[in-house]
Amino acid sequence: MLLNFMLKPNLVKISHNIGSLGINCGIKRTFSQQIWKERASEITQSEGSIILIENELNWEKVSSILTRDIGAVNAVGFDCEWANESGRRKPVSLLQLATYSGNCFLFRLNSFQNNIPSSLQEILENKKILKVGVACDFDASHFAEDYNVKGWLDLRHLAVQDDLKNCKLGLKSLAKHYLGKTLLNNWRLRASDWESNTLTQDQVTYAAEDAIVGISILLAQLKNLWTPVLEETWETILLRLWK
Protein backbone atom coordinates (compact mmCIF):
# COMPACT_ATOMS: atom_id res chain seq x y z
CA MET A 1 0.00 0.00 0.00
CA LEU A 2 1.31 3.41 -0.93
CA LEU A 3 0.23 4.96 2.36
CA ASN A 4 2.03 2.21 4.22
CA PHE A 5 5.10 2.81 2.04
CA MET A 6 4.83 6.50 2.75
CA LEU A 7 4.85 5.96 6.49
CA LYS A 8 6.96 2.82 6.66
CA PRO A 9 9.54 2.68 3.85
CA ASN A 10 10.88 -0.75 2.94
CA LEU A 11 14.46 -0.40 4.08
CA VAL A 12 17.03 -2.95 2.92
CA LYS A 13 19.40 -4.59 5.39
CA ILE A 14 22.85 -3.00 5.34
CA SER A 15 25.78 -5.04 6.65
CA HIS A 16 28.05 -2.18 7.68
CA ASN A 17 29.16 -0.74 10.97
CA ILE A 18 26.85 1.44 13.06
CA GLY A 19 28.21 4.68 11.61
CA SER A 20 27.68 3.56 8.05
CA LEU A 21 24.23 2.23 8.95
CA GLY A 22 23.17 5.63 10.21
CA ILE A 23 24.42 7.42 7.11
CA ASN A 24 22.85 4.92 4.72
CA CYS A 25 19.54 4.96 6.56
CA GLY A 26 19.53 8.74 6.47
CA ILE A 27 20.08 8.67 2.72
CA LYS A 28 17.41 6.01 2.33
CA ARG A 29 14.90 8.06 4.32
CA THR A 30 15.55 11.19 2.27
CA PHE A 31 15.30 9.21 -0.95
CA SER A 32 12.10 7.47 0.13
CA GLN A 33 10.52 10.76 1.18
CA GLN A 34 11.39 12.35 -2.17
CA ILE A 35 9.85 9.42 -4.04
CA TRP A 36 6.67 9.79 -2.00
CA LYS A 37 6.41 13.54 -2.56
CA GLU A 38 6.85 13.16 -6.30
CA ARG A 39 4.33 10.33 -6.39
CA ALA A 40 1.85 12.19 -4.20
CA SER A 41 2.04 15.22 -6.50
CA GLU A 42 1.09 12.99 -9.42
CA ILE A 43 -1.76 11.46 -7.42
CA THR A 44 -3.32 14.76 -6.36
CA GLN A 45 -3.37 15.92 -9.98
CA SER A 46 -5.15 12.81 -11.24
CA GLU A 47 -8.77 12.82 -12.35
CA GLY A 48 -11.05 9.87 -11.82
CA SER A 49 -14.72 9.09 -12.35
CA ILE A 50 -17.88 9.64 -10.32
CA ILE A 51 -19.64 6.29 -10.01
CA LEU A 52 -23.28 6.20 -8.91
CA ILE A 53 -24.28 2.97 -7.15
CA GLU A 54 -27.98 2.38 -6.60
CA ASN A 55 -28.18 -1.34 -5.89
CA GLU A 56 -26.18 -4.46 -5.13
CA LEU A 57 -25.69 -5.28 -8.81
CA ASN A 58 -24.14 -1.86 -9.47
CA TRP A 59 -21.79 -2.47 -6.55
CA GLU A 60 -20.72 -5.90 -7.77
CA LYS A 61 -19.67 -4.37 -11.10
CA VAL A 62 -17.40 -1.71 -9.57
CA SER A 63 -16.33 -3.13 -6.19
CA SER A 64 -13.02 -4.32 -7.64
CA ILE A 65 -12.15 -0.71 -8.59
CA LEU A 66 -12.63 0.54 -5.03
CA THR A 67 -10.75 -2.46 -3.63
CA ARG A 68 -7.87 -1.88 -6.05
CA ASP A 69 -7.58 1.80 -5.13
CA ILE A 70 -7.64 1.04 -1.40
CA GLY A 71 -4.98 -1.60 -2.00
CA ALA A 72 -2.72 1.19 -3.27
CA VAL A 73 -3.59 3.85 -0.67
CA ASN A 74 -5.47 2.64 2.39
CA ALA A 75 -7.50 5.81 2.89
CA VAL A 76 -10.70 7.23 1.42
CA GLY A 77 -12.41 10.59 1.48
CA PHE A 78 -15.62 10.14 3.48
CA ASP A 79 -18.87 12.08 3.47
CA CYS A 80 -22.59 11.38 3.65
CA GLU A 81 -25.88 13.14 3.02
CA TRP A 82 -29.36 12.74 4.42
CA ALA A 83 -32.78 14.32 4.17
CA ASN A 84 -34.67 16.08 6.96
CA GLU A 85 -38.37 15.89 7.65
CA SER A 86 -40.18 18.14 10.11
CA GLY A 87 -36.84 19.20 11.54
CA ARG A 88 -35.72 15.62 12.19
CA ARG A 89 -32.91 13.77 10.45
CA LYS A 90 -33.90 10.83 8.31
CA PRO A 91 -31.53 7.84 7.80
CA VAL A 92 -28.40 8.51 5.74
CA SER A 93 -29.40 8.25 2.10
CA LEU A 94 -26.07 8.87 0.33
CA LEU A 95 -22.56 7.67 1.21
CA GLN A 96 -19.57 9.12 -0.61
CA LEU A 97 -16.18 7.39 -0.69
CA ALA A 98 -13.37 8.89 -2.78
CA THR A 99 -9.99 7.31 -3.47
CA TYR A 100 -6.51 8.62 -4.23
CA SER A 101 -7.09 8.12 -7.98
CA GLY A 102 -9.90 10.67 -8.01
CA ASN A 103 -12.60 8.01 -8.26
CA CYS A 104 -15.67 8.78 -6.16
CA PHE A 105 -18.29 6.16 -5.32
CA LEU A 106 -21.74 7.48 -4.49
CA PHE A 107 -23.87 4.87 -2.71
CA ARG A 108 -27.62 5.61 -2.75
CA LEU A 109 -28.28 3.67 0.42
CA ASN A 110 -31.99 4.48 0.48
CA SER A 111 -32.44 2.56 -2.80
CA PHE A 112 -30.69 -0.62 -1.64
CA GLN A 113 -33.30 -3.32 -1.11
CA ASN A 114 -31.31 -5.06 1.60
CA ASN A 115 -28.66 -3.90 4.04
CA ILE A 116 -25.26 -2.60 2.93
CA PRO A 117 -23.40 -5.36 1.05
CA SER A 118 -21.07 -7.25 3.37
CA SER A 119 -18.01 -6.42 1.24
CA LEU A 120 -18.74 -2.69 1.60
CA GLN A 121 -19.44 -3.08 5.32
CA GLU A 122 -16.03 -4.71 5.76
CA ILE A 123 -14.38 -1.65 4.24
CA LEU A 124 -16.33 0.69 6.50
CA GLU A 125 -15.50 -1.30 9.63
CA ASN A 126 -11.81 -1.77 8.82
CA LYS A 127 -9.90 0.58 11.13
CA LYS A 128 -6.81 0.38 8.94
CA ILE A 129 -8.66 2.00 6.06
CA LEU A 130 -8.82 5.68 7.03
CA LYS A 131 -12.08 7.53 6.38
CA VAL A 132 -11.03 11.16 6.21
CA GLY A 133 -12.78 14.51 5.99
CA VAL A 134 -13.22 17.83 7.73
CA ALA A 135 -15.53 17.51 10.75
CA CYS A 136 -16.13 13.96 9.57
CA ASP A 137 -16.82 12.90 13.15
CA PHE A 138 -20.18 14.65 12.78
CA ASP A 139 -21.03 12.68 9.63
CA ALA A 140 -19.55 9.49 11.05
CA SER A 141 -21.66 9.76 14.21
CA HIS A 142 -24.84 10.09 12.15
CA PHE A 143 -23.77 7.32 9.83
CA ALA A 144 -22.95 5.05 12.78
CA GLU A 145 -26.48 5.48 14.11
CA ASP A 146 -27.81 3.88 10.92
CA TYR A 147 -24.93 1.64 9.86
CA ASN A 148 -21.37 1.31 11.16
CA VAL A 149 -18.04 2.95 10.43
CA LYS A 150 -14.63 2.82 12.08
CA GLY A 151 -11.23 4.35 11.41
CA TRP A 152 -12.27 7.92 10.66
CA LEU A 153 -9.82 10.84 10.92
CA ASP A 154 -10.67 14.55 11.05
CA LEU A 155 -8.20 16.37 8.79
CA ARG A 156 -8.27 19.41 11.08
CA HIS A 157 -6.08 17.53 13.53
CA LEU A 158 -3.35 17.13 10.90
CA ALA A 159 -3.81 20.77 9.85
CA VAL A 160 -3.01 21.87 13.40
CA GLN A 161 0.11 19.69 13.38
CA ASP A 162 1.08 21.30 10.06
CA ASP A 163 1.23 24.62 11.94
CA LEU A 164 -1.03 26.59 9.62
CA LYS A 165 -0.94 30.35 10.07
CA ASN A 166 -3.93 32.62 9.47
CA CYS A 167 -5.94 29.78 7.98
CA LYS A 168 -9.36 28.69 9.17
CA LEU A 169 -9.92 24.97 9.62
CA GLY A 170 -13.04 24.56 7.51
CA LEU A 171 -13.06 22.45 4.35
CA LYS A 172 -13.22 25.52 2.12
CA SER A 173 -10.15 27.13 3.73
CA LEU A 174 -8.12 23.90 3.80
CA ALA A 175 -8.96 23.19 0.15
CA LYS A 176 -7.71 26.65 -0.78
CA HIS A 177 -4.55 26.32 1.31
CA TYR A 178 -3.49 22.80 0.33
CA LEU A 179 -4.98 22.42 -3.14
CA GLY A 180 -5.38 25.97 -4.41
CA LYS A 181 -9.02 25.02 -5.02
CA THR A 182 -12.01 27.29 -4.41
CA LEU A 183 -15.10 25.48 -3.18
CA LEU A 184 -18.52 27.00 -3.65
CA ASN A 185 -20.77 27.03 -0.59
CA ASN A 186 -24.22 25.98 -1.76
CA TRP A 187 -26.53 25.39 1.18
CA ARG A 188 -29.44 24.76 -1.18
CA LEU A 189 -27.70 21.69 -2.58
CA ARG A 190 -26.72 20.42 0.86
CA ALA A 191 -30.33 20.79 1.99
CA SER A 192 -31.75 19.30 -1.20
CA ASP A 193 -33.77 16.10 -1.44
CA TRP A 194 -31.20 13.31 -1.29
CA GLU A 195 -33.96 10.70 -1.42
CA SER A 196 -35.26 11.88 -4.78
CA ASN A 197 -35.82 9.14 -7.36
CA THR A 198 -33.14 10.74 -9.53
CA LEU A 199 -30.28 12.93 -8.35
CA THR A 200 -29.54 16.00 -10.44
CA GLN A 201 -26.11 16.49 -11.97
CA ASP A 202 -25.52 19.37 -9.54
CA GLN A 203 -26.28 17.07 -6.60
CA VAL A 204 -23.92 14.39 -7.91
CA THR A 205 -21.09 16.89 -8.48
CA TYR A 206 -21.61 18.53 -5.11
CA ALA A 207 -21.70 15.23 -3.24
CA ALA A 208 -18.55 13.92 -4.91
CA GLU A 209 -16.52 17.09 -4.45
CA ASP A 210 -16.32 17.04 -0.65
CA ALA A 211 -15.10 13.44 -0.55
CA ILE A 212 -12.58 13.94 -3.38
CA VAL A 213 -11.23 17.10 -1.75
CA GLY A 214 -10.92 15.25 1.58
CA ILE A 215 -8.59 12.54 0.28
CA SER A 216 -6.63 15.11 -1.73
CA ILE A 217 -6.05 17.26 1.37
CA LEU A 218 -4.81 14.21 3.31
CA LEU A 219 -2.19 13.45 0.66
CA ALA A 220 -1.10 17.09 0.57
CA GLN A 221 -0.82 17.22 4.37
CA LEU A 222 1.27 14.10 4.58
CA LYS A 223 3.72 15.48 2.05
CA ASN A 224 4.45 18.16 4.65
CA LEU A 225 4.24 16.08 7.81
CA TRP A 226 5.87 12.79 6.93
CA THR A 227 9.44 12.05 7.91
CA PRO A 228 10.42 8.40 7.45
CA VAL A 229 11.30 6.67 10.70
CA LEU A 230 12.56 3.12 10.98
CA GLU A 231 9.97 0.51 11.95
CA GLU A 232 7.11 2.97 12.54
CA THR A 233 3.74 2.05 11.13
CA TRP A 234 1.39 4.64 9.68
CA GLU A 235 -1.00 4.10 12.60
CA THR A 236 1.75 4.98 15.09
CA ILE A 237 2.75 8.11 13.21
CA LEU A 238 -0.79 9.39 12.78
CA LEU A 239 -1.47 8.88 16.48
CA ARG A 240 1.69 10.84 17.25
CA LEU A 241 0.72 13.63 14.87
CA TRP A 242 -2.75 13.78 16.36
CA LYS A 243 -1.53 14.43 19.91
Coordinates of C-alpha atoms in Angstrom, one line a residue:
M1 CA 0.0 0.0 0.0
L2 CA 1.3 3.4 -0.9
L3 CA 0.2 5.0 2.4
N4 CA 2.0 2.2 4.2
F5 CA 5.1 2.8 2.0
M6 CA 4.8 6.5 2.8
L7 CA 4.9 6.0 6.5
K8 CA 7.0 2.8 6.7
P9 CA 9.5 2.7 3.9
N10 CA 10.9 -0.7 2.9
L11 CA 14.5 -0.4 4.1
V12 CA 17.0 -2.9 2.9
K13 CA 19.4 -4.6 5.4
I14 CA 22.9 -3.0 5.3
S15 CA 25.8 -5.0 6.6
H16 CA 28.1 -2.2 7.7
N17 CA 29.2 -0.7 11.0
I18 CA 26.8 1.4 13.1
G19 CA 28.2 4.7 11.6
S20 CA 27.7 3.6 8.0
L21 CA 24.2 2.2 8.9
G22 CA 23.2 5.6 10.2
I23 CA 24.4 7.4 7.1
N24 CA 22.9 4.9 4.7
C25 CA 19.5 5.0 6.6
G26 CA 19.5 8.7 6.5
I27 CA 20.1 8.7 2.7
K28 CA 17.4 6.0 2.3
R29 CA 14.9 8.1 4.3
T30 CA 15.5 11.2 2.3
F31 CA 15.3 9.2 -1.0
S32 CA 12.1 7.5 0.1
Q33 CA 10.5 10.8 1.2
Q34 CA 11.4 12.4 -2.2
I35 CA 9.8 9.4 -4.0
W36 CA 6.7 9.8 -2.0
K37 CA 6.4 13.5 -2.6
E38 CA 6.8 13.2 -6.3
R39 CA 4.3 10.3 -6.4
A40 CA 1.9 12.2 -4.2
S41 CA 2.0 15.2 -6.5
E42 CA 1.1 13.0 -9.4
I43 CA -1.8 11.5 -7.4
T44 CA -3.3 14.8 -6.4
Q45 CA -3.4 15.9 -10.0
S46 CA -5.1 12.8 -11.2
E47 CA -8.8 12.8 -12.3
G48 CA -11.1 9.9 -11.8
S49 CA -14.7 9.1 -12.3
I50 CA -17.9 9.6 -10.3
I51 CA -19.6 6.3 -10.0
L52 CA -23.3 6.2 -8.9
I53 CA -24.3 3.0 -7.1
E54 CA -28.0 2.4 -6.6
N55 CA -28.2 -1.3 -5.9
E56 CA -26.2 -4.5 -5.1
L57 CA -25.7 -5.3 -8.8
N58 CA -24.1 -1.9 -9.5
W59 CA -21.8 -2.5 -6.5
E60 CA -20.7 -5.9 -7.8
K61 CA -19.7 -4.4 -11.1
V62 CA -17.4 -1.7 -9.6
S63 CA -16.3 -3.1 -6.2
S64 CA -13.0 -4.3 -7.6
I65 CA -12.1 -0.7 -8.6
L66 CA -12.6 0.5 -5.0
T67 CA -10.7 -2.5 -3.6
R68 CA -7.9 -1.9 -6.1
D69 CA -7.6 1.8 -5.1
I70 CA -7.6 1.0 -1.4
G71 CA -5.0 -1.6 -2.0
A72 CA -2.7 1.2 -3.3
V73 CA -3.6 3.8 -0.7
N74 CA -5.5 2.6 2.4
A75 CA -7.5 5.8 2.9
V76 CA -10.7 7.2 1.4
G77 CA -12.4 10.6 1.5
F78 CA -15.6 10.1 3.5
D79 CA -18.9 12.1 3.5
C80 CA -22.6 11.4 3.6
E81 CA -25.9 13.1 3.0
W82 CA -29.4 12.7 4.4
A83 CA -32.8 14.3 4.2
N84 CA -34.7 16.1 7.0
E85 CA -38.4 15.9 7.7
S86 CA -40.2 18.1 10.1
G87 CA -36.8 19.2 11.5
R88 CA -35.7 15.6 12.2
R89 CA -32.9 13.8 10.5
K90 CA -33.9 10.8 8.3
P91 CA -31.5 7.8 7.8
V92 CA -28.4 8.5 5.7
S93 CA -29.4 8.3 2.1
L94 CA -26.1 8.9 0.3
L95 CA -22.6 7.7 1.2
Q96 CA -19.6 9.1 -0.6
L97 CA -16.2 7.4 -0.7
A98 CA -13.4 8.9 -2.8
T99 CA -10.0 7.3 -3.5
Y100 CA -6.5 8.6 -4.2
S101 CA -7.1 8.1 -8.0
G102 CA -9.9 10.7 -8.0
N103 CA -12.6 8.0 -8.3
C104 CA -15.7 8.8 -6.2
F105 CA -18.3 6.2 -5.3
L106 CA -21.7 7.5 -4.5
F107 CA -23.9 4.9 -2.7
R108 CA -27.6 5.6 -2.8
L109 CA -28.3 3.7 0.4
N110 CA -32.0 4.5 0.5
S111 CA -32.4 2.6 -2.8
F112 CA -30.7 -0.6 -1.6
Q113 CA -33.3 -3.3 -1.1
N114 CA -31.3 -5.1 1.6
N115 CA -28.7 -3.9 4.0
I116 CA -25.3 -2.6 2.9
P117 CA -23.4 -5.4 1.1
S118 CA -21.1 -7.2 3.4
S119 CA -18.0 -6.4 1.2
L120 CA -18.7 -2.7 1.6
Q121 CA -19.4 -3.1 5.3
E122 CA -16.0 -4.7 5.8
I123 CA -14.4 -1.6 4.2
L124 CA -16.3 0.7 6.5
E125 CA -15.5 -1.3 9.6
N126 CA -11.8 -1.8 8.8
K127 CA -9.9 0.6 11.1
K128 CA -6.8 0.4 8.9
I129 CA -8.7 2.0 6.1
L130 CA -8.8 5.7 7.0
K131 CA -12.1 7.5 6.4
V132 CA -11.0 11.2 6.2
G133 CA -12.8 14.5 6.0
V134 CA -13.2 17.8 7.7
A135 CA -15.5 17.5 10.8
C136 CA -16.1 14.0 9.6
D137 CA -16.8 12.9 13.2
F138 CA -20.2 14.6 12.8
D139 CA -21.0 12.7 9.6
A140 CA -19.6 9.5 11.1
S141 CA -21.7 9.8 14.2
H142 CA -24.8 10.1 12.2
F143 CA -23.8 7.3 9.8
A144 CA -23.0 5.1 12.8
E145 CA -26.5 5.5 14.1
D146 CA -27.8 3.9 10.9
Y147 CA -24.9 1.6 9.9
N148 CA -21.4 1.3 11.2
V149 CA -18.0 3.0 10.4
K150 CA -14.6 2.8 12.1
G151 CA -11.2 4.3 11.4
W152 CA -12.3 7.9 10.7
L153 CA -9.8 10.8 10.9
D154 CA -10.7 14.5 11.1
L155 CA -8.2 16.4 8.8
R156 CA -8.3 19.4 11.1
H157 CA -6.1 17.5 13.5
L158 CA -3.4 17.1 10.9
A159 CA -3.8 20.8 9.8
V160 CA -3.0 21.9 13.4
Q161 CA 0.1 19.7 13.4
D162 CA 1.1 21.3 10.1
D163 CA 1.2 24.6 11.9
L164 CA -1.0 26.6 9.6
K165 CA -0.9 30.3 10.1
N166 CA -3.9 32.6 9.5
C167 CA -5.9 29.8 8.0
K168 CA -9.4 28.7 9.2
L169 CA -9.9 25.0 9.6
G170 CA -13.0 24.6 7.5
L171 CA -13.1 22.4 4.4
K172 CA -13.2 25.5 2.1
S173 CA -10.1 27.1 3.7
L174 CA -8.1 23.9 3.8
A175 CA -9.0 23.2 0.2
K176 CA -7.7 26.6 -0.8
H177 CA -4.5 26.3 1.3
Y178 CA -3.5 22.8 0.3
L179 CA -5.0 22.4 -3.1
G180 CA -5.4 26.0 -4.4
K181 CA -9.0 25.0 -5.0
T182 CA -12.0 27.3 -4.4
L183 CA -15.1 25.5 -3.2
L184 CA -18.5 27.0 -3.6
N185 CA -20.8 27.0 -0.6
N186 CA -24.2 26.0 -1.8
W187 CA -26.5 25.4 1.2
R188 CA -29.4 24.8 -1.2
L189 CA -27.7 21.7 -2.6
R190 CA -26.7 20.4 0.9
A191 CA -30.3 20.8 2.0
S192 CA -31.8 19.3 -1.2
D193 CA -33.8 16.1 -1.4
W194 CA -31.2 13.3 -1.3
E195 CA -34.0 10.7 -1.4
S196 CA -35.3 11.9 -4.8
N197 CA -35.8 9.1 -7.4
T198 CA -33.1 10.7 -9.5
L199 CA -30.3 12.9 -8.3
T200 CA -29.5 16.0 -10.4
Q201 CA -26.1 16.5 -12.0
D202 CA -25.5 19.4 -9.5
Q203 CA -26.3 17.1 -6.6
V204 CA -23.9 14.4 -7.9
T205 CA -21.1 16.9 -8.5
Y206 CA -21.6 18.5 -5.1
A207 CA -21.7 15.2 -3.2
A208 CA -18.6 13.9 -4.9
E209 CA -16.5 17.1 -4.5
D210 CA -16.3 17.0 -0.6
A211 CA -15.1 13.4 -0.6
I212 CA -12.6 13.9 -3.4
V213 CA -11.2 17.1 -1.8
G214 CA -10.9 15.3 1.6
I215 CA -8.6 12.5 0.3
S216 CA -6.6 15.1 -1.7
I217 CA -6.1 17.3 1.4
L218 CA -4.8 14.2 3.3
L219 CA -2.2 13.5 0.7
A220 CA -1.1 17.1 0.6
Q221 CA -0.8 17.2 4.4
L222 CA 1.3 14.1 4.6
K223 CA 3.7 15.5 2.0
N224 CA 4.5 18.2 4.7
L225 CA 4.2 16.1 7.8
W226 CA 5.9 12.8 6.9
T227 CA 9.4 12.1 7.9
P228 CA 10.4 8.4 7.5
V229 CA 11.3 6.7 10.7
L230 CA 12.6 3.1 11.0
E231 CA 10.0 0.5 12.0
E232 CA 7.1 3.0 12.5
T233 CA 3.7 2.0 11.1
W234 CA 1.4 4.6 9.7
E235 CA -1.0 4.1 12.6
T236 CA 1.7 5.0 15.1
I237 CA 2.8 8.1 13.2
L238 CA -0.8 9.4 12.8
L239 CA -1.5 8.9 16.5
R240 CA 1.7 10.8 17.3
L241 CA 0.7 13.6 14.9
W242 CA -2.8 13.8 16.4
K243 CA -1.5 14.4 19.9

